[in-house]
Amino acid sequence: MTTLIEQTLSNLRALRLNEMAQAIEDMRSNPSLQDLSCDDRLGMAVDIEIQARETKKLNRLVKQAKFKIDACPEDINYRVKRGLDRQVMANLLSCDYLEKHLNVVFTGPTGSGKTHLACALGQQATRKGFSVLYTRLSRFLEDLEVAHADGSLPTVRNRLSKRNLLILDDWALSPLTSTGRQELLEIIDDRLGKSSIIITSQLPVEQWHVYLGEATIADAILDRIVHSAHILKLSGESMRKKMSPIKASQQAEKEGDND
């Protein structure tokens, strides 16, 4: 014969409150919790369910983001002199720029940690519940051209528009095609005032107009990105050159080789 608690646990699982059901079962078998009131036990079970759901959501957001590297905000190196302002990064890590639909641009020489910083901001965004997509600009444009050719571009654009943050790594490393330039403008325009973009580039912002090529489109792209962006200019030698070979290899795994 089914007892009341067994029926309750069954109902909780039917409602997909599996962690809450498991928590109640665990508490029933834990002698140290027997003196807790029913209200306290219920509160604990609810907290466990909420925490489990938040963890699952975070894991899902991180998986969907496709970060190049697992960069934690806590691992950002402020000791190396590269023009990185701790207060500016603290403001960015608050994700206020995402709330305001602003952009972030990291420029600087290879090895200065641009990719690591971009992914760290992306990781922080997922912790705050924002959806993110990381991609290298060259691969991103290739995918857009394929989507344009096979007719799936509207679907791709719609999917991209739902991401709160788009990280475009290695901006200006590869030449733009006419189609790529136009598609880039469309994607950026779709995000204007609705979501944010993080860009990393070895090329200073002042040289982007020449890189983009066609003057009218270049003006439009720069107007949509730069005028509403936090621009962080990194400097100095490659961080990996200042380390021992072993540490450099470990740092490369964290910060990436193409930043």
Coordinates of C-alpha atoms in Angstrom, one line a residue:
M1 CA 0.0 0.0 0.0
T2 CA 1.4 3.4 -1.0
T3 CA 2.1 5.7 1.9
L4 CA 1.3 9.4 1.9
I5 CA 5.0 10.3 1.7
E6 CA 5.6 7.9 -1.1
Q7 CA 2.7 9.5 -3.0
T8 CA 4.1 12.9 -2.3
L9 CA 7.5 12.0 -3.6
S10 CA 5.9 10.4 -6.7
N11 CA 4.0 13.6 -7.3
L12 CA 7.1 15.7 -6.9
R13 CA 8.9 13.7 -9.5
A14 CA 5.9 13.9 -11.8
L15 CA 6.2 17.6 -11.5
R16 CA 9.9 17.3 -12.4
L17 CA 10.9 18.4 -8.9
N18 CA 13.4 15.5 -8.8
E19 CA 16.1 17.3 -6.6
M20 CA 13.4 18.3 -4.1
A21 CA 12.1 14.8 -3.9
Q22 CA 15.6 13.4 -3.4
A23 CA 16.3 16.0 -0.8
I24 CA 13.2 15.0 1.2
E25 CA 14.2 11.3 1.0
D26 CA 17.7 12.1 2.2
M27 CA 16.4 14.2 5.1
R28 CA 14.1 11.4 6.2
S29 CA 17.0 9.1 6.5
N30 CA 19.4 11.6 8.2
P31 CA 19.1 11.4 12.0
S32 CA 20.8 14.7 12.5
L33 CA 17.9 16.4 10.7
Q34 CA 15.1 14.7 12.6
D35 CA 14.7 17.6 15.0
L36 CA 14.0 20.1 12.3
S37 CA 10.5 21.4 11.9
C38 CA 8.5 20.6 8.8
D39 CA 8.8 24.2 7.7
D40 CA 12.6 24.0 7.9
R41 CA 12.8 20.8 6.0
L42 CA 10.5 22.1 3.3
G43 CA 12.6 25.2 3.0
M44 CA 15.8 23.2 2.7
A45 CA 14.3 21.0 0.0
V46 CA 13.0 24.0 -2.0
D47 CA 16.5 25.6 -1.8
I48 CA 18.1 22.4 -3.0
E49 CA 15.8 22.3 -6.0
I50 CA 16.4 25.9 -6.9
Q51 CA 20.2 25.5 -6.6
A52 CA 20.1 22.4 -8.8
R53 CA 18.0 24.2 -11.5
E54 CA 20.4 27.2 -11.4
T55 CA 23.4 24.8 -11.8
K56 CA 21.7 23.1 -14.8
K57 CA 20.9 26.4 -16.4
L58 CA 24.5 27.6 -16.0
N59 CA 25.9 24.4 -17.4
R60 CA 23.5 24.7 -20.4
L61 CA 24.5 28.3 -21.0
V62 CA 28.2 27.5 -20.9
K63 CA 27.8 24.6 -23.3
Q64 CA 25.8 26.7 -25.7
A65 CA 28.4 29.5 -25.5
K66 CA 31.1 27.3 -27.0
F67 CA 33.9 29.2 -25.3
K68 CA 37.4 28.6 -26.8
I69 CA 38.9 28.5 -23.3
D70 CA 37.6 28.0 -19.8
A71 CA 38.4 31.4 -18.5
C72 CA 37.2 32.3 -15.0
P73 CA 36.9 36.0 -13.9
E74 CA 38.7 35.1 -10.7
D75 CA 41.8 34.1 -12.8
I76 CA 42.3 37.4 -14.5
N77 CA 45.9 38.5 -14.1
Y78 CA 46.2 42.1 -13.0
R79 CA 49.9 41.9 -11.9
V80 CA 51.3 41.9 -15.5
K81 CA 51.6 45.4 -16.8
R82 CA 49.5 45.5 -20.0
G83 CA 47.2 48.5 -19.4
L84 CA 44.4 46.5 -17.8
D85 CA 42.5 48.6 -15.3
R86 CA 41.1 46.6 -12.4
Q87 CA 38.2 49.0 -11.8
V88 CA 37.1 49.0 -15.4
M89 CA 37.1 45.2 -15.5
A90 CA 35.1 45.2 -12.2
N91 CA 32.5 47.4 -13.8
L92 CA 32.4 45.1 -16.9
L93 CA 32.2 42.0 -14.7
S94 CA 29.0 43.5 -13.1
C95 CA 27.5 42.9 -16.5
D96 CA 26.0 46.4 -16.5
Y97 CA 27.1 46.8 -20.1
L98 CA 24.8 43.9 -21.0
E99 CA 21.9 45.5 -19.3
K100 CA 22.5 48.7 -21.3
H101 CA 23.2 46.8 -24.5
L102 CA 26.7 48.2 -24.9
N103 CA 29.7 46.6 -26.5
V104 CA 33.3 45.8 -25.4
V105 CA 36.4 46.0 -27.6
F106 CA 39.8 44.5 -26.6
T107 CA 42.7 45.5 -28.8
G108 CA 46.4 44.7 -28.3
P109 CA 49.3 42.6 -29.5
T110 CA 49.2 38.8 -29.7
G111 CA 49.6 37.2 -26.3
S112 CA 48.2 40.1 -24.3
G113 CA 45.3 38.0 -23.1
K114 CA 42.4 39.4 -25.2
T115 CA 40.7 36.0 -25.8
H116 CA 41.1 35.1 -22.1
L117 CA 39.5 38.4 -21.0
A118 CA 36.6 38.1 -23.6
C119 CA 35.9 34.5 -22.5
A120 CA 36.1 35.6 -18.8
L121 CA 33.5 38.2 -19.4
G122 CA 31.4 35.7 -21.3
Q123 CA 31.7 33.2 -18.4
Q124 CA 30.5 35.9 -16.0
A125 CA 27.6 36.7 -18.3
T126 CA 26.4 33.1 -18.1
R127 CA 26.6 33.2 -14.3
K128 CA 24.3 36.2 -14.5
G129 CA 21.9 34.2 -16.7
F130 CA 22.7 35.8 -20.0
S131 CA 23.0 33.7 -23.2
V132 CA 26.4 33.9 -25.0
L133 CA 28.0 32.7 -28.2
Y134 CA 31.8 32.7 -28.8
T135 CA 33.2 32.5 -32.3
R136 CA 36.2 33.5 -34.3
L137 CA 35.2 36.2 -36.9
S138 CA 36.6 34.2 -39.8
R139 CA 34.6 31.1 -38.9
F140 CA 31.6 33.2 -38.1
L141 CA 31.6 34.7 -41.6
E142 CA 32.2 31.3 -43.2
D143 CA 29.1 30.0 -41.5
L144 CA 27.1 33.0 -42.6
E145 CA 28.1 32.5 -46.2
V146 CA 27.2 28.8 -46.0
A147 CA 23.8 29.7 -44.5
H148 CA 23.3 32.3 -47.2
A149 CA 24.0 29.7 -49.9
D150 CA 21.7 27.0 -48.5
G151 CA 18.8 29.3 -47.6
S152 CA 19.1 28.9 -43.8
L153 CA 20.3 32.4 -43.2
P154 CA 17.0 33.7 -41.7
T155 CA 17.0 30.9 -39.2
V156 CA 20.7 31.6 -38.3
R157 CA 20.0 35.3 -37.9
N158 CA 17.0 34.6 -35.7
R159 CA 19.0 32.3 -33.5
L160 CA 21.8 34.8 -33.2
S161 CA 19.4 37.6 -32.3
K162 CA 18.4 35.6 -29.2
R163 CA 21.9 35.6 -27.7
N164 CA 22.4 38.4 -25.2
L165 CA 26.2 38.4 -26.0
L166 CA 28.1 37.7 -29.2
I167 CA 31.9 37.3 -28.8
L168 CA 33.8 37.9 -32.1
D169 CA 37.4 36.8 -31.6
D170 CA 40.3 37.6 -33.9
W171 CA 38.6 40.5 -35.6
A172 CA 40.5 41.7 -38.8
L173 CA 42.9 38.7 -39.0
S174 CA 41.3 37.5 -42.3
P175 CA 40.2 39.6 -45.3
L176 CA 36.5 40.3 -45.8
T177 CA 34.5 39.3 -48.8
S178 CA 31.8 41.5 -50.2
T179 CA 29.1 39.1 -48.9
G180 CA 30.8 38.7 -45.6
R181 CA 31.0 42.5 -45.1
Q182 CA 27.3 42.9 -45.9
E183 CA 26.3 40.0 -43.6
L184 CA 28.4 41.3 -40.8
L185 CA 26.6 44.6 -41.0
E186 CA 23.2 42.9 -40.9
I187 CA 24.1 40.9 -37.9
I188 CA 25.5 43.9 -36.0
D189 CA 22.5 46.0 -37.0
D190 CA 20.1 43.3 -35.7
R191 CA 21.8 43.6 -32.3
L192 CA 21.8 47.4 -32.1
G193 CA 20.1 48.5 -28.9
K194 CA 19.0 45.0 -28.0
S195 CA 22.1 43.0 -27.1
S196 CA 25.9 43.3 -26.9
I197 CA 29.1 42.3 -28.7
I198 CA 32.6 41.7 -27.5
I199 CA 35.4 42.0 -30.1
T200 CA 39.0 41.2 -29.8
S201 CA 41.5 42.4 -32.3
Q202 CA 45.3 42.9 -32.8
L203 CA 44.3 45.8 -35.1
P204 CA 43.7 49.2 -33.4
V205 CA 40.2 50.5 -33.8
E206 CA 41.6 53.5 -35.8
Q207 CA 42.5 51.1 -38.6
W208 CA 39.2 49.2 -38.7
H209 CA 37.8 51.5 -41.4
V210 CA 40.5 50.5 -43.8
Y211 CA 40.1 46.8 -42.9
L212 CA 36.4 46.9 -43.5
G213 CA 37.0 48.3 -47.0
E214 CA 33.8 49.7 -48.5
A215 CA 33.4 53.1 -47.0
T216 CA 29.6 53.2 -46.6
I217 CA 29.4 49.8 -44.9
A218 CA 32.5 50.5 -42.9
D219 CA 30.9 53.8 -41.6
A220 CA 27.7 51.9 -40.7
I221 CA 29.5 49.0 -38.9
L222 CA 31.8 51.3 -36.9
D223 CA 28.9 53.6 -35.9
R224 CA 27.0 50.6 -34.5
I225 CA 29.9 49.1 -32.6
V226 CA 32.5 51.7 -31.6
H227 CA 30.2 54.6 -30.5
S228 CA 28.5 52.4 -27.9
A229 CA 31.6 50.5 -26.7
H230 CA 34.0 50.2 -23.8
I231 CA 37.4 50.1 -25.6
L232 CA 40.3 48.6 -23.7
K233 CA 43.7 48.9 -25.3
L234 CA 46.2 46.3 -24.0
S235 CA 49.9 46.7 -24.4
G236 CA 53.2 45.1 -23.6
E237 CA 55.0 42.0 -24.6
S238 CA 53.3 38.6 -25.0
M239 CA 52.5 37.3 -21.5
R240 CA 53.7 33.9 -22.6
K241 CA 57.2 35.2 -23.4
K242 CA 57.6 36.3 -19.8
M243 CA 57.0 32.9 -18.4
S244 CA 58.9 29.6 -18.2
P245 CA 58.1 27.1 -21.0
I246 CA 55.9 25.1 -18.6
K247 CA 54.0 28.1 -17.3
A248 CA 53.7 29.5 -20.8
S249 CA 52.1 26.2 -21.9
Q250 CA 49.7 26.2 -19.0
Q251 CA 48.8 29.9 -19.6
A252 CA 48.3 29.2 -23.3
E253 CA 45.7 26.6 -22.5
K254 CA 43.9 29.2 -20.4
E255 CA 44.3 32.3 -22.6
G256 CA 44.5 30.7 -26.0
D257 CA 47.2 31.0 -28.7
N258 CA 45.2 33.3 -31.1
D259 CA 44.5 36.3 -29.0

